[in-house]
PDB file of C-alpha atoms in Angstrom:
ATOM      1  CA  MET A  22       0.000   0.000   0.000  1.00  0.00           C
ATOM      2  CA  SER A  23       1.370   3.417  -0.950  1.00  0.00           C
ATOM      3  CA  PHE A  24       0.267   6.874   0.162  1.00  0.00           C
ATOM      4  CA  SER A  25       0.574  10.245  -1.465  1.00  0.00           C
ATOM      5  CA  ARG A  26       3.264  12.592  -0.200  1.00  0.00           C
ATOM      6  CA  PRO A  27       0.848  14.908   1.710  1.00  0.00           C
ATOM      7  CA  THR A  28      -0.725  11.886   3.393  1.00  0.00           C
ATOM      8  CA  THR A  29       2.681  10.495   4.365  1.00  0.00           C
ATOM      9  CA  LEU A  30       3.772  13.835   5.812  1.00  0.00           C
ATOM     10  CA  GLY A  31       0.496  14.143   7.694  1.00  0.00           C
ATOM     11  CA  LEU A  32       0.912  10.685   9.228  1.00  0.00           C
ATOM     12  CA  ARG A  33       4.473  11.503  10.249  1.00  0.00           C
ATOM     13  CA  VAL A  34       3.397  14.753  11.872  1.00  0.00           C
ATOM     14  CA  LEU A  35       0.583  12.948  13.685  1.00  0.00           C
ATOM     15  CA  ALA A  36       2.903  10.198  14.936  1.00  0.00           C
ATOM     16  CA  LEU A  37       5.592  12.653  16.063  1.00  0.00           C
ATOM     17  CA  GLY A  38       3.008  14.891  17.708  1.00  0.00           C
ATOM     18  CA  TYR A  39       1.517  11.925  19.569  1.00  0.00           C
ATOM     19  CA  LEU A  40       4.998  10.900  20.719  1.00  0.00           C
ATOM     20  CA  ALA A  41       5.805  14.450  21.805  1.00  0.00           C
ATOM     21  CA  VAL A  42       2.609  14.785  23.852  1.00  0.00           C
ATOM     22  CA  LEU A  43       3.057  11.447  25.616  1.00  0.00           C
ATOM     23  CA  LEU A  44       6.832  11.379  26.082  1.00  0.00           C
ATOM     24  CA  LEU A  45       8.921  14.362  25.062  1.00  0.00           C
ATOM     25  CA  VAL A  46       6.851  17.103  26.689  1.00  0.00           C
ATOM     26  CA  PRO A  47       6.502  15.392  30.128  1.00  0.00           C
ATOM     27  CA  VAL A  48      10.180  14.375  30.240  1.00  0.00           C
ATOM     28  CA  GLY A  49      11.266  17.805  29.054  1.00  0.00           C
ATOM     29  CA  LEU A  50       9.083  19.439  31.707  1.00  0.00           C
ATOM     30  CA  VAL A  51      10.668  17.265  34.400  1.00  0.00           C
ATOM     31  CA  PHE A  52      14.163  18.369  33.366  1.00  0.00           C
ATOM     32  CA  TYR A  53      13.016  22.002  33.133  1.00  0.00           C
ATOM     33  CA  ARG A  54      11.544  21.927  36.633  1.00  0.00           C
ATOM     34  CA  THR A  55      14.633  20.134  37.901  1.00  0.00           C
ATOM     35  CA  PHE A  56      17.080  22.817  36.770  1.00  0.00           C
ATOM     36  CA  GLU A  57      14.687  25.741  37.263  1.00  0.00           C
ATOM     37  CA  HIS A  58      16.543  26.885  40.384  1.00  0.00           C
ATOM     38  CA  GLY A  59      20.039  26.126  39.138  1.00  0.00           C
ATOM     39  CA  VAL A  60      22.452  23.237  39.117  1.00  0.00           C
ATOM     40  CA  GLY A  61      23.482  23.850  42.714  1.00  0.00           C
ATOM     41  CA  ALA A  62      20.006  23.105  44.045  1.00  0.00           C
ATOM     42  CA  VAL A  63      19.843  19.933  41.990  1.00  0.00           C
ATOM     43  CA  TRP A  64      23.225  18.786  43.273  1.00  0.00           C
ATOM     44  CA  ASP A  65      22.154  19.429  46.862  1.00  0.00           C
ATOM     45  CA  SER A  66      18.984  17.354  46.296  1.00  0.00           C
ATOM     46  CA  VAL A  67      20.698  14.321  44.771  1.00  0.00           C
ATOM     47  CA  THR A  68      23.644  14.240  47.202  1.00  0.00           C
ATOM     48  CA  THR A  69      21.679  14.007  50.432  1.00  0.00           C
ATOM     49  CA  PRO A  70      22.278  10.775  52.389  1.00  0.00           C
ATOM     50  CA  ALA A  71      18.741   9.606  51.592  1.00  0.00           C
ATOM     51  CA  ALA A  72      19.171  10.190  47.845  1.00  0.00           C
ATOM     52  CA  ILE A  73      22.590   8.517  47.722  1.00  0.00           C
ATOM     53  CA  HIS A  74      21.305   5.460  49.590  1.00  0.00           C
ATOM     54  CA  ALA A  75      18.216   5.277  47.374  1.00  0.00           C
ATOM     55  CA  PHE A  76      20.411   5.467  44.267  1.00  0.00           C
ATOM     56  CA  TRP A  77      22.736   2.659  45.308  1.00  0.00           C
ATOM     57  CA  LEU A  78      19.858   0.512  46.553  1.00  0.00           C
ATOM     58  CA  THR A  79      18.150   0.876  43.168  1.00  0.00           C
ATOM     59  CA  ILE A  80      21.368  -0.122  41.400  1.00  0.00           C
ATOM     60  CA  GLU A  81      21.885  -3.046  43.789  1.00  0.00           C
ATOM     61  CA  ILE A  82      18.396  -4.438  43.186  1.00  0.00           C
ATOM     62  CA  ALA A  83      18.762  -4.083  39.422  1.00  0.00           C
ATOM     63  CA  ALA A  84      22.236  -5.670  39.537  1.00  0.00           C
ATOM     64  CA  ILE A  85      20.750  -8.748  41.208  1.00  0.00           C
ATOM     65  CA  ALA A  86      17.442  -9.001  39.355  1.00  0.00           C
ATOM     66  CA  VAL A  87      18.674  -8.395  35.793  1.00  0.00           C
ATOM     67  CA  PRO A  88      21.322 -11.170  35.624  1.00  0.00           C
ATOM     68  CA  LEU A  89      18.986 -13.673  37.282  1.00  0.00           C
ATOM     69  CA  ASN A  90      16.162 -12.828  34.888  1.00  0.00           C
ATOM     70  CA  THR A  91      18.579 -12.987  31.945  1.00  0.00           C
ATOM     71  CA  ILE A  92      19.696 -16.511  32.834  1.00  0.00           C
ATOM     72  CA  PHE A  93      16.131 -17.623  33.526  1.00  0.00           C
ATOM     73  CA  GLY A  94      14.889 -15.971  30.335  1.00  0.00           C
ATOM     74  CA  ILE A  95      17.426 -17.693  28.086  1.00  0.00           C
ATOM     75  CA  LEU A  96      16.792 -21.104  29.657  1.00  0.00           C
ATOM     76  CA  THR A  97      13.018 -20.686  29.512  1.00  0.00           C
ATOM     77  CA  ALA A  98      13.130 -19.540  25.886  1.00  0.00           C
ATOM     78  CA  LEU A  99      15.192 -22.614  25.000  1.00  0.00           C
ATOM     79  CA  VAL A 100      12.702 -24.859  26.776  1.00  0.00           C
ATOM     80  CA  LEU A 101       9.707 -23.249  25.070  1.00  0.00           C
ATOM     81  CA  VAL A 102      11.199 -23.271  21.559  1.00  0.00           C
ATOM     82  CA  ARG A 103      13.348 -26.403  21.534  1.00  0.00           C
ATOM     83  CA  GLY A 104      11.519 -28.528  24.091  1.00  0.00           C
ATOM     84  CA  ARG A 105       8.612 -30.878  23.493  1.00  0.00           C
ATOM     85  CA  PHE A 106       6.557 -31.728  26.538  1.00  0.00           C
ATOM     86  CA  ARG A 107       3.018 -31.663  27.795  1.00  0.00           C
ATOM     87  CA  GLY A 108       1.833 -28.472  29.388  1.00  0.00           C
ATOM     88  CA  LYS A 109       4.166 -26.218  27.412  1.00  0.00           C
ATOM     89  CA  TRP A 110       1.219 -23.934  26.694  1.00  0.00           C
ATOM     90  CA  LEU A 111       0.735 -23.496  30.454  1.00  0.00           C
ATOM     91  CA  LEU A 112       4.368 -22.458  30.955  1.00  0.00           C
ATOM     92  CA  ASP A 113       4.055 -20.085  28.003  1.00  0.00           C
ATOM     93  CA  ALA A 114       0.993 -18.497  29.590  1.00  0.00           C
ATOM     94  CA  LEU A 115       2.568 -18.233  33.047  1.00  0.00           C
ATOM     95  CA  ILE A 116       5.510 -16.284  31.619  1.00  0.00           C
ATOM     96  CA  ASP A 117       3.096 -13.468  30.702  1.00  0.00           C
ATOM     97  CA  LEU A 118       1.490 -13.418  34.162  1.00  0.00           C
ATOM     98  CA  PRO A 119       3.416 -10.294  35.289  1.00  0.00           C
ATOM     99  CA  PHE A 120       1.922  -8.437  32.311  1.00  0.00           C
ATOM    100  CA  ALA A 121      -1.610  -9.312  33.423  1.00  0.00           C
ATOM    101  CA  VAL A 122      -1.306  -8.947  37.194  1.00  0.00           C
ATOM    102  CA  SER A 123      -1.013  -5.564  38.882  1.00  0.00           C
ATOM    103  CA  PRO A 124       2.332  -5.026  40.664  1.00  0.00           C
ATOM    104  CA  ILE A 125       0.376  -4.163  43.808  1.00  0.00           C
ATOM    105  CA  VAL A 126      -1.149  -7.662  43.729  1.00  0.00           C
ATOM    106  CA  VAL A 127       2.343  -9.113  43.316  1.00  0.00           C
ATOM    107  CA  GLY A 128       3.510  -7.245  46.409  1.00  0.00           C
ATOM    108  CA  LEU A 129       0.505  -8.374  48.437  1.00  0.00           C
ATOM    109  CA  SER A 130       1.104 -11.973  47.311  1.00  0.00           C
ATOM    110  CA  LEU A 131       4.662 -11.794  48.612  1.00  0.00           C
ATOM    111  CA  VAL A 132       3.350 -10.446  51.920  1.00  0.00           C
ATOM    112  CA  LEU A 133       0.962 -13.396  52.105  1.00  0.00           C
ATOM    113  CA  VAL A 134       3.724 -15.908  51.373  1.00  0.00           C
ATOM    114  CA  TYR A 135       6.615 -14.460  53.393  1.00  0.00           C
ATOM    115  CA  GLY A 136       4.823 -12.347  56.002  1.00  0.00           C
ATOM    116  CA  ALA A 137       4.147 -13.192  59.633  1.00  0.00           C
ATOM    117  CA  GLY A 138       2.233 -16.470  59.656  1.00  0.00           C
ATOM    118  CA  GLY A 139       2.797 -16.862  55.924  1.00  0.00           C
ATOM    119  CA  TRP A 140       3.314 -20.027  53.931  1.00  0.00           C
ATOM    120  CA  VAL A 141       7.125 -19.823  53.876  1.00  0.00           C
ATOM    121  CA  ASP A 142       9.293 -19.258  56.945  1.00  0.00           C
ATOM    122  CA  LEU A 143      12.920 -18.469  56.149  1.00  0.00           C
ATOM    123  CA  PRO A 144      15.815 -17.930  58.593  1.00  0.00           C
ATOM    124  CA  PHE A 145      16.334 -14.402  57.271  1.00  0.00           C
ATOM    125  CA  GLN A 146      14.004 -11.457  56.812  1.00  0.00           C
ATOM    126  CA  VAL A 147      12.345 -11.171  53.407  1.00  0.00           C
ATOM    127  CA  LEU A 148       9.693  -8.501  53.814  1.00  0.00           C
ATOM    128  CA  PHE A 149      10.703  -4.917  54.566  1.00  0.00           C
ATOM    129  CA  ALA A 150      14.224  -5.825  53.466  1.00  0.00           C
ATOM    130  CA  VAL A 151      16.257  -6.119  50.269  1.00  0.00           C
ATOM    131  CA  PRO A 152      15.398  -9.816  49.571  1.00  0.00           C
ATOM    132  CA  GLY A 153      11.685  -9.030  49.299  1.00  0.00           C
ATOM    133  CA  MET A 154      12.350  -6.058  47.048  1.00  0.00           C
ATOM    134  CA  VAL A 155      14.557  -8.205  44.809  1.00  0.00           C
ATOM    135  CA  LEU A 156      11.890 -10.927  44.603  1.00  0.00           C
ATOM    136  CA  ALA A 157       9.236  -8.366  43.667  1.00  0.00           C
ATOM    137  CA  THR A 158      11.491  -6.864  40.991  1.00  0.00           C
ATOM    138  CA  ILE A 159      12.401 -10.270  39.558  1.00  0.00           C
ATOM    139  CA  PHE A 160       8.737 -11.182  39.205  1.00  0.00           C
ATOM    140  CA  VAL A 161       7.616  -8.011  37.441  1.00  0.00           C
ATOM    141  CA  CYS A 162      10.620  -8.188  35.057  1.00  0.00           C
ATOM    142  CA  LEU A 163      10.241 -11.899  34.326  1.00  0.00           C
ATOM    143  CA  PRO A 164       8.865 -11.948  30.749  1.00  0.00           C
ATOM    144  CA  PHE A 165      11.132  -9.499  28.921  1.00  0.00           C
ATOM    145  CA  VAL A 166      14.164 -11.632  28.081  1.00  0.00           C
ATOM    146  CA  VAL A 167      11.992 -14.651  27.286  1.00  0.00           C
ATOM    147  CA  ARG A 168       9.796 -12.710  24.882  1.00  0.00           C
ATOM    148  CA  GLU A 169      12.794 -11.211  23.085  1.00  0.00           C
ATOM    149  CA  VAL A 170      14.849 -14.411  22.787  1.00  0.00           C
ATOM    150  CA  ALA A 171      12.115 -16.913  21.879  1.00  0.00           C
ATOM    151  CA  PRO A 172      11.259 -15.355  18.461  1.00  0.00           C
ATOM    152  CA  VAL A 173      14.965 -15.244  17.567  1.00  0.00           C
ATOM    153  CA  LEU A 174      15.342 -18.927  18.409  1.00  0.00           C
ATOM    154  CA  ARG A 175      12.371 -19.777  16.190  1.00  0.00           C
ATOM    155  CA  GLU A 176      13.786 -17.713  13.347  1.00  0.00           C
ATOM    156  CA  ILE A 177      17.278 -19.223  13.353  1.00  0.00           C
ATOM    157  CA  GLY A 178      16.006 -22.793  13.641  1.00  0.00           C
ATOM    158  CA  ASP A 179      18.081 -25.652  15.014  1.00  0.00           C
ATOM    159  CA  GLU A 180      19.921 -26.853  11.902  1.00  0.00           C
ATOM    160  CA  GLN A 181      23.291 -25.477  13.018  1.00  0.00           C
ATOM    161  CA  GLU A 182      22.828 -26.908  16.505  1.00  0.00           C
ATOM    162  CA  GLN A 183      22.053 -30.340  15.048  1.00  0.00           C
ATOM    163  CA  ALA A 184      25.087 -30.106  12.785  1.00  0.00           C
ATOM    164  CA  ALA A 185      27.303 -29.243  15.757  1.00  0.00           C
ATOM    165  CA  ALA A 186      25.934 -32.199  17.725  1.00  0.00           C
ATOM    166  CA  THR A 187      26.554 -34.487  14.736  1.00  0.00           C
ATOM    167  CA  LEU A 188      30.198 -33.343  14.675  1.00  0.00           C
ATOM    168  CA  GLY A 189      30.577 -34.286  18.336  1.00  0.00           C
ATOM    169  CA  ALA A 190      30.064 -30.978  20.112  1.00  0.00           C
ATOM    170  CA  SER A 191      28.683 -31.150  23.630  1.00  0.00           C
ATOM    171  CA  GLY A 192      25.528 -29.342  24.630  1.00  0.00           C
ATOM    172  CA  TRP A 193      27.507 -26.591  26.357  1.00  0.00           C
ATOM    173  CA  GLN A 194      29.823 -26.146  23.376  1.00  0.00           C
ATOM    174  CA  THR A 195      26.837 -25.936  21.046  1.00  0.00           C
ATOM    175  CA  PHE A 196      25.142 -23.333  23.212  1.00  0.00           C
ATOM    176  CA  TRP A 197      28.282 -21.236  23.759  1.00  0.00           C
ATOM    177  CA  ARG A 198      29.532 -21.257  20.157  1.00  0.00           C
ATOM    178  CA  ILE A 199      26.333 -21.570  18.098  1.00  0.00           C
ATOM    179  CA  THR A 200      23.186 -20.608  20.013  1.00  0.00           C
ATOM    180  CA  LEU A 201      24.376 -17.715  22.175  1.00  0.00           C
ATOM    181  CA  PRO A 202      26.068 -15.733  19.344  1.00  0.00           C
ATOM    182  CA  ALA A 203      22.900 -16.110  17.278  1.00  0.00           C
ATOM    183  CA  ILE A 204      20.596 -14.789  20.008  1.00  0.00           C
ATOM    184  CA  ARG A 205      22.923 -12.182  21.548  1.00  0.00           C
ATOM    185  CA  TYR A 206      21.019  -9.178  20.215  1.00  0.00           C
ATOM    186  CA  GLY A 207      17.691 -10.566  21.413  1.00  0.00           C
ATOM    187  CA  VAL A 208      19.298 -11.077  24.826  1.00  0.00           C
ATOM    188  CA  ALA A 209      20.713  -7.536  24.760  1.00  0.00           C
ATOM    189  CA  TYR A 210      17.328  -5.981  24.005  1.00  0.00           C
ATOM    190  CA  GLY A 211      15.692  -8.104  26.691  1.00  0.00           C
ATOM    191  CA  VAL A 212      18.317  -6.888  29.153  1.00  0.00           C
ATOM    192  CA  VAL A 213      17.523  -3.279  28.187  1.00  0.00           C
ATOM    193  CA  LEU A 214      13.828  -3.750  28.893  1.00  0.00           C
ATOM    194  CA  THR A 215      14.512  -5.663  32.112  1.00  0.00           C
ATOM    195  CA  THR A 216      16.924  -3.004  33.372  1.00  0.00           C
ATOM    196  CA  ALA A 217      14.526  -0.165  32.595  1.00  0.00           C
ATOM    197  CA  ARG A 218      11.673  -2.011  34.321  1.00  0.00           C
ATOM    198  CA  ALA A 219      13.782  -2.895  37.364  1.00  0.00           C
ATOM    199  CA  ILE A 220      15.018   0.661  37.865  1.00  0.00           C
ATOM    200  CA  GLY A 221      11.545   2.156  37.476  1.00  0.00           C
ATOM    201  CA  GLU A 222       9.585  -0.422  39.471  1.00  0.00           C
ATOM    202  CA  PHE A 223       7.305   1.108  42.080  1.00  0.00           C
ATOM    203  CA  GLY A 224       4.092  -0.793  42.843  1.00  0.00           C
ATOM    204  CA  ALA A 225       5.298  -4.177  44.071  1.00  0.00           C
ATOM    205  CA  VAL A 226       8.386  -2.735  45.738  1.00  0.00           C
ATOM    206  CA  SER A 227       6.340  -0.144  47.611  1.00  0.00           C
ATOM    207  CA  VAL A 228       4.283  -2.918  49.226  1.00  0.00           C
ATOM    208  CA  VAL A 229       7.132  -5.191  50.345  1.00  0.00           C
ATOM    209  CA  SER A 230       9.695  -2.523  51.232  1.00  0.00           C
ATOM    210  CA  GLY A 231       7.937  -0.843  54.121  1.00  0.00           C
ATOM    211  CA  LYS A 232       9.412   2.446  52.823  1.00  0.00           C
ATOM    212  CA  ILE A 233      11.919   2.614  55.672  1.00  0.00           C
ATOM    213  CA  ALA A 234      13.992   5.771  55.256  1.00  0.00           C
ATOM    214  CA  GLY A 235      17.665   5.043  54.720  1.00  0.00           C
ATOM    215  CA  GLN A 236      17.070   1.292  54.471  1.00  0.00           C
ATOM    216  CA  THR A 237      14.432   0.242  51.935  1.00  0.00           C
ATOM    217  CA  GLU A 238      13.787   3.385  49.899  1.00  0.00           C
ATOM    218  CA  THR A 239      14.570   3.157  46.194  1.00  0.00           C
ATOM    219  CA  LEU A 240      14.658   6.169  43.901  1.00  0.00           C
ATOM    220  CA  THR A 241      11.036   5.702  42.861  1.00  0.00           C
ATOM    221  CA  LEU A 242       9.939   5.543  46.500  1.00  0.00           C
ATOM    222  CA  LEU A 243      12.059   8.601  47.262  1.00  0.00           C
ATOM    223  CA  VAL A 244      10.267  10.540  44.518  1.00  0.00           C
ATOM    224  CA  GLU A 245       6.899   9.654  46.052  1.00  0.00           C
ATOM    225  CA  LYS A 246       8.061  10.568  49.562  1.00  0.00           C
ATOM    226  CA  ARG A 247       9.426  13.943  48.507  1.00  0.00           C
ATOM    227  CA  PHE A 248       6.334  14.739  46.487  1.00  0.00           C
ATOM    228  CA  GLN A 249       4.033  13.894  49.394  1.00  0.00           C
ATOM    229  CA  ASN A 250       6.186  16.074  51.657  1.00  0.00           C
ATOM    230  CA  PHE A 251       5.777  18.963  49.180  1.00  0.00           C
ATOM    231  CA  ASP A 252       9.495  18.876  48.348  1.00  0.00           C
ATOM    232  CA  LEU A 253       8.820  19.357  44.644  1.00  0.00           C
ATOM    233  CA  ALA A 254      12.385  20.379  43.792  1.00  0.00           C
ATOM    234  CA  GLY A 255      13.739  17.231  45.424  1.00  0.00           C
ATOM    235  CA  ALA A 256      11.124  15.067  43.703  1.00  0.00           C
ATOM    236  CA  TYR A 257      11.965  16.540  40.299  1.00  0.00           C
ATOM    237  CA  ALA A 258      15.690  16.049  40.923  1.00  0.00           C
ATOM    238  CA  ALA A 259      15.222  12.375  41.826  1.00  0.00           C
ATOM    239  CA  SER A 260      12.928  11.922  38.800  1.00  0.00           C
ATOM    240  CA  ALA A 261      15.543  13.479  36.530  1.00  0.00           C
ATOM    241  CA  LEU A 262      18.155  11.095  37.942  1.00  0.00           C
ATOM    242  CA  LEU A 263      15.900   8.147  37.132  1.00  0.00           C
ATOM    243  CA  ALA A 264      15.354   9.462  33.612  1.00  0.00           C
ATOM    244  CA  LEU A 265      19.100   9.961  33.157  1.00  0.00           C
ATOM    245  CA  ILE A 266      19.828   6.370  34.231  1.00  0.00           C
ATOM    246  CA  ALA A 267      17.232   5.101  31.756  1.00  0.00           C
ATOM    247  CA  LEU A 268      18.641   7.217  28.934  1.00  0.00           C
ATOM    248  CA  LEU A 269      22.197   6.042  29.634  1.00  0.00           C
ATOM    249  CA  THR A 270      21.010   2.429  29.643  1.00  0.00           C
ATOM    250  CA  LEU A 271      19.281   2.855  26.296  1.00  0.00           C
ATOM    251  CA  LEU A 272      22.312   4.644  24.856  1.00  0.00           C
ATOM    252  CA  ALA A 273      24.673   1.892  25.982  1.00  0.00           C
ATOM    253  CA  MET A 274      22.513  -0.843  24.500  1.00  0.00           C
ATOM    254  CA  THR A 275      21.979   1.132  21.277  1.00  0.00           C
ATOM    255  CA  LEU A 276      25.733   1.148  20.788  1.00  0.00           C
ATOM    256  CA  LEU A 277      25.643  -2.657  21.042  1.00  0.00           C
ATOM    257  CA  LYS A 278      23.108  -3.063  18.243  1.00  0.00           C
ATOM    258  CA  PRO A 279      24.324  -4.828  15.098  1.00  0.00           C
ATOM    259  CA  ARG A 280      25.582  -2.484  12.439  1.00  0.00           C
ATOM    260  CA  LYS A 281      24.667  -2.989   8.823  1.00  0.00           C
ATOM    261  CA  GLU A 282      27.521  -4.091   6.661  1.00  0.00           C
ATOM    262  CA  PRO A 283      28.310  -1.646   3.817  1.00  0.00           C
ATOM    263  CA  THR A 284      27.192  -2.890   0.435  1.00  0.00           C
TER     264      THR A 284
END
């Protein structure tokens, strides 16, 4: 289907305008409000002990959740695409459960399981501590790597893997030298989405964290706290820091994208 030039230009303007209204204008307004009173005020807001702790706690949770979800995502994608077993449709449906369930429900479920009188009693504290926040983040980020890697596995097929096995390669050698290089960009994009989701997670973490100042406050929880305390400058500064982390993550992963070979 082809469109006339005026129609094409109109569609482009409409798409860019829609994107600007939903994304560029709000993000730009956040940065404007952040630096409205100067860089010094912003620096003072993001270097308070509470902000520094929230920053490193956010990074710590993401640093734990993202690698675990990446490993789980690759293994699950391999099972779904290469495996043949009964109930595969059920596993495929369960992977998308975090998309369908509200993060608040996820947090309440963790409270039910690991709370006082819950189903699981562990020798260390889960709720209102880092382990519970990590579990909540892992759950809400679960599908991203799987949903990016599985289509790539279907597209490349298993002919090269079968050939490697015929030549005597072990399963690990086949995965490391054949499968992983073929799916690396799907994995990279899944990691981008997982990282962005982990850093920006709010709902489930807010339930299981207890919002203890200086202990279980992430950057997203710090934004909410400052906003509720009418510290708008501090809330905007923390929001801008979150946006900057997301932009740097996207930039880093964009640089890892495959480049087209010159023809």
